[in-house]
XYZ file of C-alpha atoms in Angstrom:
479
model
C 0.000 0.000 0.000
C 2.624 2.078 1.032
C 4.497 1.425 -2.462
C 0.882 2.147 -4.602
C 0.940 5.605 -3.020
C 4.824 6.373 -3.682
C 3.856 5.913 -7.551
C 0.703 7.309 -7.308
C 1.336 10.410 -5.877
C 3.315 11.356 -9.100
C 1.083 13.877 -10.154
C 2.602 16.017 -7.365
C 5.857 16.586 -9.612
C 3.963 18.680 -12.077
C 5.013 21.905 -10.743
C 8.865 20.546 -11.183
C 8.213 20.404 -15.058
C 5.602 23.076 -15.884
C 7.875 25.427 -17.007
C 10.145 23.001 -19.135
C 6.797 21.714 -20.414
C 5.792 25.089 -21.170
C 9.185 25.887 -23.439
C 9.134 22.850 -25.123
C 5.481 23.177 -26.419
C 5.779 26.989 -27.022
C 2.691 27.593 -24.786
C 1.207 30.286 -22.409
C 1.101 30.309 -18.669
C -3.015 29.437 -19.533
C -2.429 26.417 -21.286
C 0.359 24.833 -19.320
C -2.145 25.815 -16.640
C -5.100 23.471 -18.426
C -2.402 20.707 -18.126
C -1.978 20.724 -14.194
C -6.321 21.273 -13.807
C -7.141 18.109 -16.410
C -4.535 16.099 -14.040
C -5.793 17.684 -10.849
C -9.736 17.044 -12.164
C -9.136 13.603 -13.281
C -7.764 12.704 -9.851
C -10.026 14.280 -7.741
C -12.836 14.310 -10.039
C -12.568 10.605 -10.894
C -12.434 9.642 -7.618
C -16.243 9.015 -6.775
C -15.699 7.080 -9.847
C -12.891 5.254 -8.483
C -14.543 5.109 -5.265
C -17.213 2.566 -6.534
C -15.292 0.422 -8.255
C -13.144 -0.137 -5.678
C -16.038 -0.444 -3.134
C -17.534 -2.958 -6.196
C -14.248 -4.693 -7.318
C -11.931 -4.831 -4.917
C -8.374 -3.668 -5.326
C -7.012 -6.455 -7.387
C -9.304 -5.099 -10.216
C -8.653 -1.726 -9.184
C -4.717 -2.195 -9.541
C -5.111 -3.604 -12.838
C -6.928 -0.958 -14.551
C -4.777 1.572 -13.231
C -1.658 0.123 -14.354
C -3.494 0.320 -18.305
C -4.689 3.636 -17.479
C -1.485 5.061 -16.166
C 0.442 3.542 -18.592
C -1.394 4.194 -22.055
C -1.636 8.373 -20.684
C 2.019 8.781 -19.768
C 3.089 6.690 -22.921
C 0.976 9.163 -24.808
C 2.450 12.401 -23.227
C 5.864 10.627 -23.795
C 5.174 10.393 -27.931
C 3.839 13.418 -28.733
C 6.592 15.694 -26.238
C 9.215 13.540 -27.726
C 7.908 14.376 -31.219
C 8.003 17.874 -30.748
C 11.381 17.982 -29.751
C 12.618 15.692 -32.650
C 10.978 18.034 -34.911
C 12.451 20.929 -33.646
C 16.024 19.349 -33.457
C 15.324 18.711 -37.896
C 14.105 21.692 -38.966
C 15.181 24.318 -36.083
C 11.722 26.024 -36.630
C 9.253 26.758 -33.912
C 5.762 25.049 -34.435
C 2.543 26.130 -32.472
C 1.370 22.649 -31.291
C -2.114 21.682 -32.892
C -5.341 21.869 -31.761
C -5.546 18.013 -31.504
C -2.204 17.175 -29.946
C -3.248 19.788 -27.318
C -6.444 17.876 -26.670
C -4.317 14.190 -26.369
C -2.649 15.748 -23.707
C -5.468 17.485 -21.755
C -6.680 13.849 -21.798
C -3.589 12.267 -21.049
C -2.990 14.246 -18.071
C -6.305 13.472 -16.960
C -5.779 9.499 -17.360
C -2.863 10.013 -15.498
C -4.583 11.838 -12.747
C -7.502 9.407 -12.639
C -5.576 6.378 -12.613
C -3.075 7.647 -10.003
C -6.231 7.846 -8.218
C -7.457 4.815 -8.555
C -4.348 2.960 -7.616
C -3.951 5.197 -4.284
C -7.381 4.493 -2.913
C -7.045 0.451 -3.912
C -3.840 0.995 -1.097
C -5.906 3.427 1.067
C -9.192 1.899 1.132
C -7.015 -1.522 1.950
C -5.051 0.087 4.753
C -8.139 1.294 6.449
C -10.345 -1.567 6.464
C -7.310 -3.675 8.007
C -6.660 -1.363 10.452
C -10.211 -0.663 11.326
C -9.858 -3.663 13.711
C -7.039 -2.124 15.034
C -8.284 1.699 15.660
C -5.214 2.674 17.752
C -3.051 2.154 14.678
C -5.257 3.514 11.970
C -3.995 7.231 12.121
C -0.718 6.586 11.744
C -1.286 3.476 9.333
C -3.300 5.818 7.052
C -0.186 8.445 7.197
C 2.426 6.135 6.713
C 0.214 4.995 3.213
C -0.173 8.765 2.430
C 3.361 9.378 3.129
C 3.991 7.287 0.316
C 1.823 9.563 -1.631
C 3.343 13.038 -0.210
C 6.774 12.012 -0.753
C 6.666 10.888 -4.711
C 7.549 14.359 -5.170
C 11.061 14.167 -4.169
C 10.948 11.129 -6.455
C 9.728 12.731 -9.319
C 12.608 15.676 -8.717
C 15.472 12.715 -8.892
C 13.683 11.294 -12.020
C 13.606 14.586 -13.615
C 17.456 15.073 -13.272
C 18.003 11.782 -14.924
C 15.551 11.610 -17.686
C 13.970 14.910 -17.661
C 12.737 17.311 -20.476
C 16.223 19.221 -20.402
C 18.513 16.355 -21.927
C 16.032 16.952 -25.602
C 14.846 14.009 -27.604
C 16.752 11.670 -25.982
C 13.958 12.611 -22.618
C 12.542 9.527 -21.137
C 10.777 10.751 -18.012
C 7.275 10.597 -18.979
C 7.946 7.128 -19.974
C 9.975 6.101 -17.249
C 6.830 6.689 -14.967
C 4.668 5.017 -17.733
C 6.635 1.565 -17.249
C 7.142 2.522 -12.927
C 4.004 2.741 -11.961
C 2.273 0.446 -14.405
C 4.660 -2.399 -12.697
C 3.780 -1.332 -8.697
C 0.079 -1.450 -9.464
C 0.662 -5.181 -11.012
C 2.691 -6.300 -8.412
C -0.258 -4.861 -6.124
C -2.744 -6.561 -7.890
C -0.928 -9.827 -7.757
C -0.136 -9.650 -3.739
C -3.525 -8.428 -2.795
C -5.205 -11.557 -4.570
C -2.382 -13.576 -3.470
C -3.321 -12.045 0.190
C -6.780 -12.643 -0.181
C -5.976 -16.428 -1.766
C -4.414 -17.221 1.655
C -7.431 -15.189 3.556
C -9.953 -17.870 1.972
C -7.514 -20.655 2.374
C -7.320 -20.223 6.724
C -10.867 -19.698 7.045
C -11.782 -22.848 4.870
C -8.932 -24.634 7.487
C -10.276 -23.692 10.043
C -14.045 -24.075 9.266
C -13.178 -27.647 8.993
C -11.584 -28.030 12.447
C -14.382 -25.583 13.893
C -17.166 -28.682 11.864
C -15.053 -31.185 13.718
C -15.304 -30.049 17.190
C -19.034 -29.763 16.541
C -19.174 -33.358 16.292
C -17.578 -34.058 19.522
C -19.630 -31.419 21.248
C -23.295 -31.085 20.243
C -24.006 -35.071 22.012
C -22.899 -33.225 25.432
C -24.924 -29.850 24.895
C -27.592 -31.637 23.789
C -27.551 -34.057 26.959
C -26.841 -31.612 29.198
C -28.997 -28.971 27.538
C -31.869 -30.915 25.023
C -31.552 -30.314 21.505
C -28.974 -27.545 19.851
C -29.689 -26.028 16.724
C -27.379 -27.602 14.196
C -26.049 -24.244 13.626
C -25.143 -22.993 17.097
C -21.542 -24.271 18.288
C -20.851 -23.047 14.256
C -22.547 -19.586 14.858
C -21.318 -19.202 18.305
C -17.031 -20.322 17.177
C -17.530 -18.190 14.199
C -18.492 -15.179 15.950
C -15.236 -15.723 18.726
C -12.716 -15.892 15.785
C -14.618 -12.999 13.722
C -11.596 -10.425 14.282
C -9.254 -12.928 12.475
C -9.288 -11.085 9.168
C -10.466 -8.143 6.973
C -12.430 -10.640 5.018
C -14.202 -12.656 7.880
C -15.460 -9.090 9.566
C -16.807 -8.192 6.159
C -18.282 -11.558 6.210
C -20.291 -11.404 9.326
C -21.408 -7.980 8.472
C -23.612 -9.126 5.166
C -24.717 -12.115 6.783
C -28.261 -12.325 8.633
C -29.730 -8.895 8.932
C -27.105 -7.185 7.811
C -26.792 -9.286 4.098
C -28.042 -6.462 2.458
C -25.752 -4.005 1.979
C -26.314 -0.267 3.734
C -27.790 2.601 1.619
C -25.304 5.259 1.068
C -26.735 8.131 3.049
C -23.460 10.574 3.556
C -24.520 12.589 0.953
C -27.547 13.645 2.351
C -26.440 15.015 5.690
C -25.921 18.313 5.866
C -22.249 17.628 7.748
C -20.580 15.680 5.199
C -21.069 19.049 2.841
C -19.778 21.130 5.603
C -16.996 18.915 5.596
C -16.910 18.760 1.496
C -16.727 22.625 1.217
C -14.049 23.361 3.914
C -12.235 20.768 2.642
C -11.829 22.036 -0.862
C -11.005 25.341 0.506
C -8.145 24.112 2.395
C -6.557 21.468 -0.364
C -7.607 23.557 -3.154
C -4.643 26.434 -2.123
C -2.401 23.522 -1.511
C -2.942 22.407 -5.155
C -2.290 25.905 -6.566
C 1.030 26.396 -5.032
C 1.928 22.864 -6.066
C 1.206 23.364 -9.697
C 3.009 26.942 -9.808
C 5.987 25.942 -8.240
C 8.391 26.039 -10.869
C 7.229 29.532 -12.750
C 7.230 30.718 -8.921
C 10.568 30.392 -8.805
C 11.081 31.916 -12.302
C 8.795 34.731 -11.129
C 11.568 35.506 -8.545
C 14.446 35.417 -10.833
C 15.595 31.899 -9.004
C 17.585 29.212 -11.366
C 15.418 26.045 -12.533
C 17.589 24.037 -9.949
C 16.058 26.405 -7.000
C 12.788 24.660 -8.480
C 14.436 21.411 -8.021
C 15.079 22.137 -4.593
C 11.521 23.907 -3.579
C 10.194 20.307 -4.929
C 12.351 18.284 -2.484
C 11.041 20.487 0.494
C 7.998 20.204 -0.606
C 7.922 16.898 -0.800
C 9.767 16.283 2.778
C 6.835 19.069 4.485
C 4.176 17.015 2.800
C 5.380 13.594 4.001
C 5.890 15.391 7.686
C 2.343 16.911 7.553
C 0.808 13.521 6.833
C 3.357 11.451 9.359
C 2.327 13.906 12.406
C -1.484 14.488 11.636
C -1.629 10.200 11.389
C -0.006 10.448 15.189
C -2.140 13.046 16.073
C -4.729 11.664 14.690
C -4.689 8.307 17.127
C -3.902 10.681 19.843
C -7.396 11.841 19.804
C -9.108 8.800 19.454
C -11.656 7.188 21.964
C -14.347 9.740 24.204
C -16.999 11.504 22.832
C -14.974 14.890 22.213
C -12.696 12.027 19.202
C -14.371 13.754 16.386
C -14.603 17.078 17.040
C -10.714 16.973 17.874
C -10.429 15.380 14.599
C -12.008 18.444 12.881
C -9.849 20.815 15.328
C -6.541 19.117 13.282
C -8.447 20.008 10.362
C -9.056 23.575 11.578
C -5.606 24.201 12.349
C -4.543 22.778 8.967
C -6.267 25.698 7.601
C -4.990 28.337 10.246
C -0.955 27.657 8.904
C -2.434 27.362 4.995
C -3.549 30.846 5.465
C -0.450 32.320 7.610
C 1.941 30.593 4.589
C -0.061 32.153 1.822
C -1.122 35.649 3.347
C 1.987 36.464 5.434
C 4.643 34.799 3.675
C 3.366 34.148 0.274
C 1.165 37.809 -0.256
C 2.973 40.589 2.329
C 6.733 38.945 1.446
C 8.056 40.065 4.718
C 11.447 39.420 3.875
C 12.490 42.470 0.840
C 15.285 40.942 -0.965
C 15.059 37.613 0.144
C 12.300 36.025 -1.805
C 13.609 33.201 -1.811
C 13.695 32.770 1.607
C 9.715 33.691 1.997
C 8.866 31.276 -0.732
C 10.441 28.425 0.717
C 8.242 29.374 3.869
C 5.286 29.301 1.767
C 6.393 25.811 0.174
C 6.982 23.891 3.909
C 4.003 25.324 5.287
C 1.435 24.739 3.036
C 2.864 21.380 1.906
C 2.664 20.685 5.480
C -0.662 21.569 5.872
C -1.895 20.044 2.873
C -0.323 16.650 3.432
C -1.761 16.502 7.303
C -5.353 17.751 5.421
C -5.604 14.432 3.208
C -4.867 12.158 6.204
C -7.313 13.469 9.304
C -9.923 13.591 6.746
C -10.008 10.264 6.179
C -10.059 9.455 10.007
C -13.140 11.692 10.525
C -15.083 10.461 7.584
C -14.374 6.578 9.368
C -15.478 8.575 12.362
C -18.382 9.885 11.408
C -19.853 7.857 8.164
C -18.460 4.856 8.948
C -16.717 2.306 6.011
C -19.505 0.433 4.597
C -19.314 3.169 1.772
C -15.799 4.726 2.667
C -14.823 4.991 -1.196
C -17.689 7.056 -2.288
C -17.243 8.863 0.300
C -13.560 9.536 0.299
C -14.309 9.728 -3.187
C -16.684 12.114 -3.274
C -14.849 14.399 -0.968
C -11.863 14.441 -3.180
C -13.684 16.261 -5.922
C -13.725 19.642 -3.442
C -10.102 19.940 -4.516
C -10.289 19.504 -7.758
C -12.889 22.077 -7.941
C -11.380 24.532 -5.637
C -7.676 23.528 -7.265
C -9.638 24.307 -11.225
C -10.738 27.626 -10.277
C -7.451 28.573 -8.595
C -4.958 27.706 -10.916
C -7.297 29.165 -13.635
C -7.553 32.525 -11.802
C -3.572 32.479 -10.795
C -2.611 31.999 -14.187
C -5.062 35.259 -15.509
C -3.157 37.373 -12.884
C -0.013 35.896 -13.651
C -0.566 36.801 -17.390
C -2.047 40.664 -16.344
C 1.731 41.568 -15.335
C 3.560 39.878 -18.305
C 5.215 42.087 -20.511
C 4.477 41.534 -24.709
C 7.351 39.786 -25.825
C 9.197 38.605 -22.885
C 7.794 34.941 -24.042
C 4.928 34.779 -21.548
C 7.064 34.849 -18.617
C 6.431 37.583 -15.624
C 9.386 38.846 -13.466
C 8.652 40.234 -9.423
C 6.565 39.356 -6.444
C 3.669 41.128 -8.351
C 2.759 38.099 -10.279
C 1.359 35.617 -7.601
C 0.155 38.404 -5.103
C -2.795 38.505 -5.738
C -3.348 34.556 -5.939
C -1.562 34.533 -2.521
C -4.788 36.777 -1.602
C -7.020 34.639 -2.420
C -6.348 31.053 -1.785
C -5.693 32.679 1.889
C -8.768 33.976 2.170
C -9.857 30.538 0.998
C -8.239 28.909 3.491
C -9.618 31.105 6.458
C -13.070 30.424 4.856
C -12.506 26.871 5.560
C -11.795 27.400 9.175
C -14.772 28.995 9.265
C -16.930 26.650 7.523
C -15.212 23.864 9.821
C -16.047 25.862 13.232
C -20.031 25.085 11.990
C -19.456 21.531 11.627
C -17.635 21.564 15.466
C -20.490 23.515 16.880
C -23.134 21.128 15.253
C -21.734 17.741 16.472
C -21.211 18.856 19.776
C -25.066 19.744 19.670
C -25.720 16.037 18.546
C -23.706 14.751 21.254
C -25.930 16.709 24.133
């Protein structure tokens, strides 16, 4: 699980090579923007859709589709980036880049986004079912999994060095990932049958030995006792061993009156939108500043390898803000006060997302040293962002429970992609308001994220807001 998130969490490295991606396309600051939203919307809007089929499938199935999904859109990024740049190389002209190859990758991104998703929540939906019968572990299980996810970053900054867009035709990034994470997911698939192979195999062993002490015991019940129902001593051993496995819980759930399965009713409680909206305010900002990274840096006069470096950190805050909210996390569990500390992590996530973005990222406290305020802006968000993914899983087990945890985890992941669409889309018209006509769509000085910096921190102290309703309302409930 750990290893399906590493992979999957590749979509984080966009911001690393935006701005080569930009150069070698001869695009605007717009349309390498419509790159990072397709990714960002077929993530987070695929995931209800990745949701059910994991809820319907399993994750073997699951794995398998996103290793063909993954594959087939970074192959196809790979061909057509690669062609441009062989082109060029020939003929030394510069091409605009058609209206069709432009739409392969808008849905190329998008596969990749959606099929990243659907391997992470095949390791995440996993990891919290097992660890649901372990509930002092499941914070920092579930952060250890998203760790996984938070750090691919960092990986996706080595990769680039290697293989990246900078070394020409000769470029094998995209497809390095193509072959990478189209091999974890079917290694996945293969364990988690092979895991659930050895699942059926015990309980069949051990159904047998539970049939053959029946034998030996229903002539003394019944002598001692009259008749037993054939049923009982199998009912009654069944029951005692019923926290053996993943499988045998979800077993004894369906069975009797519980065989048919509960009615997803999360989305019609007013508390799980409450949740969905201050969510997306809070992971939305995260996404902008991820996705800008590298024409930050540019903005600032930094070198590409300063981008390089703000990707590494990221990375490293992300992994940190997911480790310590999973610890956290546990911390608060058990009592009647659990969830609403659980939404207090969440609150606080929101508090830092708005110091990074208004004091750092908008005032710049520090004249002369950008560099120094952006890499503030870059831990604590990341930070914030990465802890963000990882209590909210924890209070939707909390409070909707994990009959139907992938449409709900999948439904809440579209708030990002959402929020994330409209930000990036509004960063990038400000960005292109202070670019000078013939400086080749690039914009020099603080000026040219300000105002974004505004406004995802407003966004972010909407959440809070948002999430201080939700607080106040369960602790009504719980009079």
């Amino acid at each position: 699980s750990v290893l399906l998130g590493l992979v999957s969490g590749s979509l984080y490295g966009f911001g690393r090579y935006a701005r080569a991606l930009k150069h070698v396309l001869h695009i605007s600051q717009s349309q390498v923007q419509q790159f990072g939203i397709w990714l960002d919307c077929g993530n987070y809007i695929g995931h209800p859709l990745t949701g059910m089929a994991y809820d319907r499938h399993g994750p073997t199935i699951s794995c398998l589709l996103a290793a063909l999904i993954v594959f087939s859109s970074y192959a196809t990024i790979h061909f057509i980036v690669r062609g441009k740049q062989q082109s060029e190389g020939q003929d030394g002209d510069v091409d605009t880049i058609p209206y069709h190859e432009m739409l392969l990758l808008k849905l190329a991104f998008a596969g990749v986004g959606f099929g990243s998703g659907l391997g992470y929540i095949s390791g995440l939906g996993s990891t919290t079912k097992q660890f649901l019968l372990h509930p002092k572990y499941l914070g920092r299980a579930v952060g250890l999994v998203a760790a996984g996810y938070g750090s691919a970053a960092t990986l996706v900054g080595l990769t680039y060095r290697w293989f990246g867009l900078q070394h020409g035709s000769s470029s094998h990034f995209f497809l390095f990932w193509a072959i990478g994470v189209a091999v974890v997911n079917l290694v996945a698939a293969y364990m988690f049958r092979a895991s659930r192979h050895h699942q059926q195999l015990e309980r069949e062993e051990e159904g047998a030995s539970i049939d053959g002490d029946n034998l030996l015991q229903q002539p003394l019940l019944e002598e001692a006792n009259g008749p037993v129902p054939a049923n009982y001593a199998d009912s009654e051993e069944r029951g005692s061993h019923a926290a053996l496995s993943v499988d045998q819980m979800e077993h004894s759930l369906q069975s009797g009156n519980n065989s048919v399965k509960k009615e997803w009713k999360s989305w019609k409680d007013s508390s799980f939108w409450l949740l969905f909206f201050s969510f997306a305010c809070i992971t939305g900002c995260g996404l902008f500043v991820i996705n800008n990274l590298s024409t930050m840096a540019q903005s600032i006069g930094a070198p590409n390898e300063f981008a390089g470096t703000l990707i590494i950190t990221l990375s490293g805050s992300n992994v940190a803000g997911r480790i310590i909210m999973g610890a956290l996390g546990d911390v608060t569990n058990g009592g009647s006060s659990g969830n609403s500390s659980k939404l207090f992590l969440l609150q606080m996530a929101s508090v830092v997302m708005a110091v990074a973005l208004l004091l750092f990222g908008m005032l710049s406290p520090f004249p002369g040293h950008e560099r120094v305020s952006l890499t503030f802006v870059v831990i604590l968000v990341a930070m914030a962002y990465g802890g963000s993914w990882v209590v909210v899983v924890a209070i939707l087990a909390d409070l909707f429970g994990k009959d139907n945890f992938g449409k709900d985890y999948g439904l809440m992941a579209m708030g990002p992609a959402l929020s994330g669409m409209i930000f990036n889309s509004v960063s990038a018209w400000f960005y292109e308001q202070h670019t000078v006509s013939g400086s080749n769509s690039v914009c020099v000085g603080v000026k040219c994220y300000q105002a974004a910096y505004g406004l995802t921190g407003i966004s972010a102290l909407v959440g809070c807001v948002l999430l201080q309703f939700l607080i106040r309302k369960r602790r009504r409930q719980q009079i």
